[in-house]
Structure formats: C-alpha cells, structure tokens
Coordinates of C-alpha atoms and ligand atoms in Angstrom, one line a residue:
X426 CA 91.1 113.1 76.2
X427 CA 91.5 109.5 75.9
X428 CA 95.0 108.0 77.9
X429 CA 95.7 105.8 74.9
X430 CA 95.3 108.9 72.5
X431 CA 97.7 111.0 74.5
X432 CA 99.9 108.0 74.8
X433 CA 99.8 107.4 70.9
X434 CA 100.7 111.1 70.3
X435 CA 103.8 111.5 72.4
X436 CA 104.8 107.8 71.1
X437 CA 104.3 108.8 67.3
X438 CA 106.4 112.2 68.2
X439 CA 109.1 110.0 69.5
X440 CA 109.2 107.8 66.7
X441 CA 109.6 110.9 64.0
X442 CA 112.1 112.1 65.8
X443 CA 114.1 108.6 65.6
X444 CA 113.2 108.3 62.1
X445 CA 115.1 111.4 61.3
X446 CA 118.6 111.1 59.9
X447 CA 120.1 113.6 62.6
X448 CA 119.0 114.8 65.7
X449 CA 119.5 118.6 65.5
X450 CA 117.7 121.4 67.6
X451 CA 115.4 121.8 64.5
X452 CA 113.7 117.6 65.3
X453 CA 114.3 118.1 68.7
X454 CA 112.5 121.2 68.9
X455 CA 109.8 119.7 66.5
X456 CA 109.3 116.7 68.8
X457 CA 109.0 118.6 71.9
X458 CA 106.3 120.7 70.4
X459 CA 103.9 117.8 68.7
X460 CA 104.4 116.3 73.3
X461 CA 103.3 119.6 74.0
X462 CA 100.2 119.8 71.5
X463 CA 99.4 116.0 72.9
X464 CA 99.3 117.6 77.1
X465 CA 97.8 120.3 76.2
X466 CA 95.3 118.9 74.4
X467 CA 95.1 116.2 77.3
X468 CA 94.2 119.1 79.4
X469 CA 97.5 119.4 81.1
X470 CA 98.5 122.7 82.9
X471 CA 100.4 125.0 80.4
X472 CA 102.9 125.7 83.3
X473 CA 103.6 121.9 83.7
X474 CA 104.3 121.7 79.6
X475 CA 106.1 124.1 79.4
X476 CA 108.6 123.2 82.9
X477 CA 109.0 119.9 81.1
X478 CA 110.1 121.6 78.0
X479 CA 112.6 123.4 79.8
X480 CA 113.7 120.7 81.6
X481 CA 114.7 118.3 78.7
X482 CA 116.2 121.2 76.9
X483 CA 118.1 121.5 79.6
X484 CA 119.3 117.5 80.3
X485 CA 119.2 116.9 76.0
X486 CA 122.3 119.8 75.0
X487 CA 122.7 118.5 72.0
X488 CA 126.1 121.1 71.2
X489 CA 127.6 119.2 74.6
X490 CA 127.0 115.6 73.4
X491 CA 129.9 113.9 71.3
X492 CA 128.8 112.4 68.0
X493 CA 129.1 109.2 69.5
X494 CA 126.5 109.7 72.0
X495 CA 123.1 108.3 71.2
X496 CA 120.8 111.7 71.1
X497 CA 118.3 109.5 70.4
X498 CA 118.0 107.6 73.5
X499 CA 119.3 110.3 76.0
X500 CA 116.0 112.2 74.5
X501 CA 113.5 109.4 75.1
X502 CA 114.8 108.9 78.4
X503 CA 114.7 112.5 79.2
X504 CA 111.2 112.7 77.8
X505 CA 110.3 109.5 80.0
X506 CA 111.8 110.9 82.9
X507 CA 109.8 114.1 83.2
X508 CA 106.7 112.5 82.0
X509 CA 107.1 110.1 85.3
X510 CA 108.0 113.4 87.6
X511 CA 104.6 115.5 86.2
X512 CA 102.4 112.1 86.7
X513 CA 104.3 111.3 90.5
X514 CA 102.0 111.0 92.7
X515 CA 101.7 112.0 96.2
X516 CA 102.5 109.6 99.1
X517 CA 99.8 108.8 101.0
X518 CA 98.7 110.4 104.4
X519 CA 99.3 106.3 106.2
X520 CA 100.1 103.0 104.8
X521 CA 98.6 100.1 107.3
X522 CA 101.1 98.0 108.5
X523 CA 100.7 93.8 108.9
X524 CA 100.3 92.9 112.6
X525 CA 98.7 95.8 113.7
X526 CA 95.5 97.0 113.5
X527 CA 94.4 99.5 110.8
X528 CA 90.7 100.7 110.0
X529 CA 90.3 101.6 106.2
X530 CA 87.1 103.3 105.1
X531 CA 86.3 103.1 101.4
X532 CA 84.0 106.1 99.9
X533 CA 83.3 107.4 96.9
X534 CA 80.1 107.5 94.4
X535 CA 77.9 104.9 93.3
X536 CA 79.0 102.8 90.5
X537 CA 82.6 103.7 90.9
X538 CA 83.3 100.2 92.0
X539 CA 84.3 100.8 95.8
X540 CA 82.7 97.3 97.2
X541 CA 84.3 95.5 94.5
X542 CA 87.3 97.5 95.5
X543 CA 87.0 96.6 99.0
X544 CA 87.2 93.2 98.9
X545 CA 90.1 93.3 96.2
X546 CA 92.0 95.4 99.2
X547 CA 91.3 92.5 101.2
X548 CA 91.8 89.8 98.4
X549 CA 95.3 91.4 97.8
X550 CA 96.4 91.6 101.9
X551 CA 95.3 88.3 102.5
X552 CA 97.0 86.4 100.1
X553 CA 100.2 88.8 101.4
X554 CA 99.3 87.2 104.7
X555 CA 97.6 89.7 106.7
X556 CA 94.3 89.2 108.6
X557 CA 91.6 91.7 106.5
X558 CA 87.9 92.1 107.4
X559 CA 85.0 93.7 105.6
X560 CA 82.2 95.9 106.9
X561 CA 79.2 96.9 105.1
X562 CA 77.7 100.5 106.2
X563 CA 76.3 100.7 103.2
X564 CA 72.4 100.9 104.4
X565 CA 71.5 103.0 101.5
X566 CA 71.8 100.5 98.6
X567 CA 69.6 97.9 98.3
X568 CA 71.7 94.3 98.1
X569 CA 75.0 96.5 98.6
X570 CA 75.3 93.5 101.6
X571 CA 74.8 90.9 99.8
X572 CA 77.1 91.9 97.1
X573 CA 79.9 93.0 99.8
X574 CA 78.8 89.2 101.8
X575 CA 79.2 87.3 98.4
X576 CA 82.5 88.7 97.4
X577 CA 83.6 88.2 100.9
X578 CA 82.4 84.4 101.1
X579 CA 84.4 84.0 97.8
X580 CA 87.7 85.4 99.4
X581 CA 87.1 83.6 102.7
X582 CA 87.5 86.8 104.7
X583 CA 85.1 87.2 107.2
X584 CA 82.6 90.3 107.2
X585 CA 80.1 92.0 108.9
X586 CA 76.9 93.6 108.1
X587 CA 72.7 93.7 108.9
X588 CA 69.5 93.7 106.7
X589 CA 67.7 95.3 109.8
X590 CA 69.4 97.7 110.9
X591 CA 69.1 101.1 108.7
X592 CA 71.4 103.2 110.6
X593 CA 75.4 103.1 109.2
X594 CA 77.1 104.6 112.0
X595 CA 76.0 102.0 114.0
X596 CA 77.0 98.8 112.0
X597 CA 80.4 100.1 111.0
X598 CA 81.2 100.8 115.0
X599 CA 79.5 97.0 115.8
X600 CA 81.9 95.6 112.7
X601 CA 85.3 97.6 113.4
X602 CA 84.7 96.9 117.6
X603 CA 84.2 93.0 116.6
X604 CA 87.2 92.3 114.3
X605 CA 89.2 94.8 116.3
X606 CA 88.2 91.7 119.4
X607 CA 89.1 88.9 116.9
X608 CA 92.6 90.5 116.3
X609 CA 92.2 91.6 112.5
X610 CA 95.2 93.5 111.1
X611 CA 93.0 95.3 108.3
X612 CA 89.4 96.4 108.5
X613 CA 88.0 97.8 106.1
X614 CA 84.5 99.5 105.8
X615 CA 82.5 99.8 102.4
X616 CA 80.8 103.0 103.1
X617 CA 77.2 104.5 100.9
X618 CA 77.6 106.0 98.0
X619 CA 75.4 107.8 95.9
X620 CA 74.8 109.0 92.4
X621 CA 75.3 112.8 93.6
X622 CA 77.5 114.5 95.7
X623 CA 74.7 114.8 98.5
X624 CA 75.3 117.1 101.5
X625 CA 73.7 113.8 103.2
X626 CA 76.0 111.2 101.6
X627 CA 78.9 114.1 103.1
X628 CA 77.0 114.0 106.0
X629 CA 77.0 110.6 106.5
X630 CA 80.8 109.8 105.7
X631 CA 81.4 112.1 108.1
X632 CA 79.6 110.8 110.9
X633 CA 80.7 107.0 109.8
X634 CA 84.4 108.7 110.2
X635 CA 84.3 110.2 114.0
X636 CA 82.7 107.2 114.7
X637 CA 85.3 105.0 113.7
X638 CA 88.1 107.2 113.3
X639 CA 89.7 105.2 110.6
X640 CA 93.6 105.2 110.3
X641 CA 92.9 106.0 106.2
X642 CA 90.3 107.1 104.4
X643 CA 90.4 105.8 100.5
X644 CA 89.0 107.4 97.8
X645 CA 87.5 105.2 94.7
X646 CA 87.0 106.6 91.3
X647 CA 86.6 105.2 88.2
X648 CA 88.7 106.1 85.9
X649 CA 86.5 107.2 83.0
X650 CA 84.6 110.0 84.3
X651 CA 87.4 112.2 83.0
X652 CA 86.9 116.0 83.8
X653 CA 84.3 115.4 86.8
X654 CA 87.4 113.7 88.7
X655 CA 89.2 116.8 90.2
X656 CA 85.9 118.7 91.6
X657 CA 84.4 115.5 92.7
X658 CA 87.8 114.3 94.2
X659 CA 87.9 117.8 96.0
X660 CA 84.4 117.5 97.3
X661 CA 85.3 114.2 98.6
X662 CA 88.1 115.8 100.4
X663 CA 86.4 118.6 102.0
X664 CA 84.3 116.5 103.8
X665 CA 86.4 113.3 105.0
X666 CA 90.7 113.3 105.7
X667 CA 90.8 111.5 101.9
X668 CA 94.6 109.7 102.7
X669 CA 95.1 108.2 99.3
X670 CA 93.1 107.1 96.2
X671 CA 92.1 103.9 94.0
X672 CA 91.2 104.3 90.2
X673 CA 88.8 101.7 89.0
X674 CA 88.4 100.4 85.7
X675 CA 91.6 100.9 84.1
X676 CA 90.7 98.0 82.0
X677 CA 89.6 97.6 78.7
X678 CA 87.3 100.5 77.7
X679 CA 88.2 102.9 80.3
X680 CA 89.1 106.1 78.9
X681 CA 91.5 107.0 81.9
X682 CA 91.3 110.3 81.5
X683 CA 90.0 110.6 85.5
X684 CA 93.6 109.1 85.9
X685 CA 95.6 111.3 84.3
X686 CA 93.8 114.3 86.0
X687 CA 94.1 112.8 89.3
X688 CA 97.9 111.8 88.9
X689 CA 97.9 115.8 88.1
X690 CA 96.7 117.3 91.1
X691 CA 99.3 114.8 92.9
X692 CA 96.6 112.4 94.4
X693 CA 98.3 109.9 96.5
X694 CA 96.9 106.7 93.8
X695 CA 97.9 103.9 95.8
X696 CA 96.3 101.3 93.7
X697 CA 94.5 100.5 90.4
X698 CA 91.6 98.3 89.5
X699 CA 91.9 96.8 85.9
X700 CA 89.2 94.5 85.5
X701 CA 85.3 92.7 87.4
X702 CA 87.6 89.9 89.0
X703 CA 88.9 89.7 92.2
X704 CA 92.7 89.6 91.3
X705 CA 92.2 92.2 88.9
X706 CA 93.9 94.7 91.2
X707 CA 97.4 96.1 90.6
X708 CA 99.4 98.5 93.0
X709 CA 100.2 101.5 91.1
X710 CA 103.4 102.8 89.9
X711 CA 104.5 105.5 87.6
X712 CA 106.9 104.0 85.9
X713 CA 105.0 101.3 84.2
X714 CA 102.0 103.6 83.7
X715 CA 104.1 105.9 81.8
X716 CA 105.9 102.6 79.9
X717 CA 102.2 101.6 78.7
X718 CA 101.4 105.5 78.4
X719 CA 103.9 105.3 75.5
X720 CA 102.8 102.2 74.3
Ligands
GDP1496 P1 79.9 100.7 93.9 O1 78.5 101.1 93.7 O2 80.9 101.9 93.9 O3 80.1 99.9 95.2 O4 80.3 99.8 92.7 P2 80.5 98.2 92.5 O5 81.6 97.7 93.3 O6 79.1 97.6 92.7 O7 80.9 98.2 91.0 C1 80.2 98.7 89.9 C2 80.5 97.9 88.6 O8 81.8 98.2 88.2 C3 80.4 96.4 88.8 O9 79.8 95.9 87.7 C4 81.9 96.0 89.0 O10 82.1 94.7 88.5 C5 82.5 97.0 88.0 N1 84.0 97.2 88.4 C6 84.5 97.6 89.5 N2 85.9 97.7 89.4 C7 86.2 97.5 88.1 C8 87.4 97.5 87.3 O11 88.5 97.8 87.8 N3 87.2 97.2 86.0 C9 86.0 96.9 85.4 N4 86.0 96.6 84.1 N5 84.9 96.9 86.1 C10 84.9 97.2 87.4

C-alpha cells in the first residue's frame, strides 16, 4: 500500500470521529476499526492492530474522563502515540563517534541509491565538522567511480578509488588503510551492488567485510520496492552484520511502502534520503514521520 494512502485513512478516521457531536464508545469504537481496516490493509501484522487497539482502549476510558476533558484530543494523542511505538525503530548496532575513527560500509542493490547515499553520509558529517572519506569498491559497475569521484569532488571530501584494478577487496583495504594514515574520523566504502541477490554479490560483501572489518555496516533501500523490502533486507542480513538502515527516495513519488515494512520488522532506520541532491538527506525520527503519516 501507498504511505500517503494509509496516512489519508487513519487521518480521515480521525477527523469523523471529531466531526461527531459526542465521543461515545459507539465513534470511538467506529474510529478505531476504519485505523484497523487502513493497517491491515497496509499489510500490518494483525497482532500489532489489534495490541494497539487494546492499548488505546485502555489509555481513552471514556466512563473515567469528566465532561470537561477533551476526548477528542486524549484520543488523537493516544492514536499518535501507539502509532509512534508500532513504527519505533530499533537502535542501531554502533553510531560512529567524531574524532575517532569509524569504517562504514554501504551495501545494498543496484539502483537503490547507496553511492548517492554515501556521499550524502559524508555531505551531512562534514558540514557537522567531522573528517569523512569515500571509497569506491564498486569494481562491478561501469562509471560507479566516476559517479562516487564526481559527487565527492562536489562535497570536497577526499576519496579513493582505481579504473585498473578489478579486484574490490583490494581497493577498499588500500582506501580504509590510507585515510585511516591521513586521520579521517569517517570512512566510508560504497560497496557493488547488483540487480539480484547474487550468492557472488553476498560473496563479495562478505569478503569486502573481513577485509576491512567495518565498525557498521548500512543497509540502503529504496523506499518503493514495497513488499520485496523484508526478504531482501533479511538476505542482506544473513550475509553481512547489517547495523542500521537508510531508506532512499522518500521523496516525491516514492510509494514508501518499503518504509513502513522496514520500520515493522524494527530495522534500526537511521536516516532517510528525500530527494537527487546532496542535502536531500534527513535523519530519521518517528515522530515526524508519523506527523506527516497523518498528514
Ligand atoms: P546505486 O546503484 O545504488 O549506487 O544508486 P545511485 O546512487 O546511482 O542512485 C540511483 C538513482 O537514484 C540516481 O538517479 C539517484 O539520483 C537516485 N536517488 C538516490 N537517492 C534518492 C532519493 O532519496 N530521492 C530521489 N528522488 N532519488 C534518489
């Protein structure tokens, strides 16, 4: 399902629910079941629907608040709140920390945006005043260097990367052993990825990770592949430590619905990409996501 559709469903149950005269079990109960249609229908477990059900029935008492309470409001925020706690999600396995030195590997299929994503990472420290670098191990794709070496020359962050040499494992030790010399805080290698879960793309993530035995591994996905996101995300995972995850292309036509899936399973979604341009990069937080959620 679409985000915004879900979104528009739980706002329009909300707003019946205000538009009635008074708030009795009967509206409330109606408004809980047109949310529970919308997740449902959004592909949400039935055992999460049906916890938050029981939840707000439990928070919104209606007998126990005064007339002069506003039901109202105490339901949307209940509603809010336990949208927020389903859509959490995890914490990631490290967070890098300015000053010292952190290794980041980026992986993830072709196309989902993960060297654009890199050098937004990079973009986003630098201007926070940390000291990123970009590597390129992507030997696979044909310009994938001079894509990574363009968007690098843009940021003014230095990177490193060969058109001669064809083996991965090789560059991304050369690249993390030079900028680990010239004192970067936060280097980051763009790995290969490919239209298909390969068992020599795993293969090769793999070998890319013992070699450089990178402090976090980040996922990218893009946001609109929808259903595919959980099985791909756990293929991903069974063959590198995957510490957190970005979502790409939260922008614009994106249907999200890779998101929502993703914020499900309790993915650690550390940041979101909302757009081609380098600044287009937001760190993610429930809160606002279920604010624009609901519109
Ligand atoms: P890679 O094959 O995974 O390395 O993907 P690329 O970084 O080359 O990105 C593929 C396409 O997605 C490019 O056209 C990017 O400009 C675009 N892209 C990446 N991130 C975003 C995003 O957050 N929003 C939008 N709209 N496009 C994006």
């Amino acid at each position: 399902m679409v985000l915004a559709q879900l979104g528009g469903s739980i706002s329009r149950a909300l707003q019946q629910m205000s538009n009635a005269t008074i708030i009795d079990e009967k509206v409330l109960n109606e408004c809980l079941n047109e949310i529970t249609r919308a997740l449902l229908q959004a592909d949400v477990q039935f055992k999460l629907v049906r916890d938050m059900q029981t939840n707000i029935k439990k928070i919104v008492n209606l007998d126990d608040l005064a007339a002069g309470h506003n039901k109202r409001k105490i339901i949307q925020q209940a509603i809010f709140n336990e949208l927020c706690k389903m859509l959490d999600p995890g914490k990631p396995s490290f967070t890098p920390k300015k000053g010292k030195t952190s290794v980041v590997m980026f992986v993830g299929l072709q196309g989902s945006g993960k060297t654009t994503t890199c050098t937004k990472y990079a973009y986003y420290h630098q201007k926070k005043g940390w000291k990123p670098a970009l590597v390129c191990a992507d030997t696979f794709r044909a310009g994938a260097f001079d894509q990574l070496k363009q968007n690098a020359t843009k940021a003014k962050i230095p990177f490193y990367g060969s058109y001669m040499e064809s083996d991965p494992v090789k560059i991304a030790v050369e690249g993390v052993e030079r900028f680990k010399k010239e004192n970067c805080d936060l280097i980051i290698v763009d790995t290969s990825g490919r239209h298909k879960q390969e068992a020599a793309l795993f293969e090769e993530m793999r070998q890319v990770s013992e070699a450089t035995k990178p402090d976090l591994v980040l996922f990218v996905m893009d946001s609109s592949i929808g259903q595919a996101a959980f099985d791909q995300a756990q293929a991903f995972k069974q063959s590198v430590a995957v510490g957190a995850v970005i979502v790409t292309k939260m922008d614009g036509h994106a249907k999200g619905g890779g998101a929502l899936k993703l914020l499900l399973t309790k993915s650690p979604v550390i940041f979101i990409g909302t757009g081609e341009h380098m600044d287009e990069f937001e760190v993610f937080d429930v809160k606002p996501f279920v604010s624009r959620l609901l519109g």
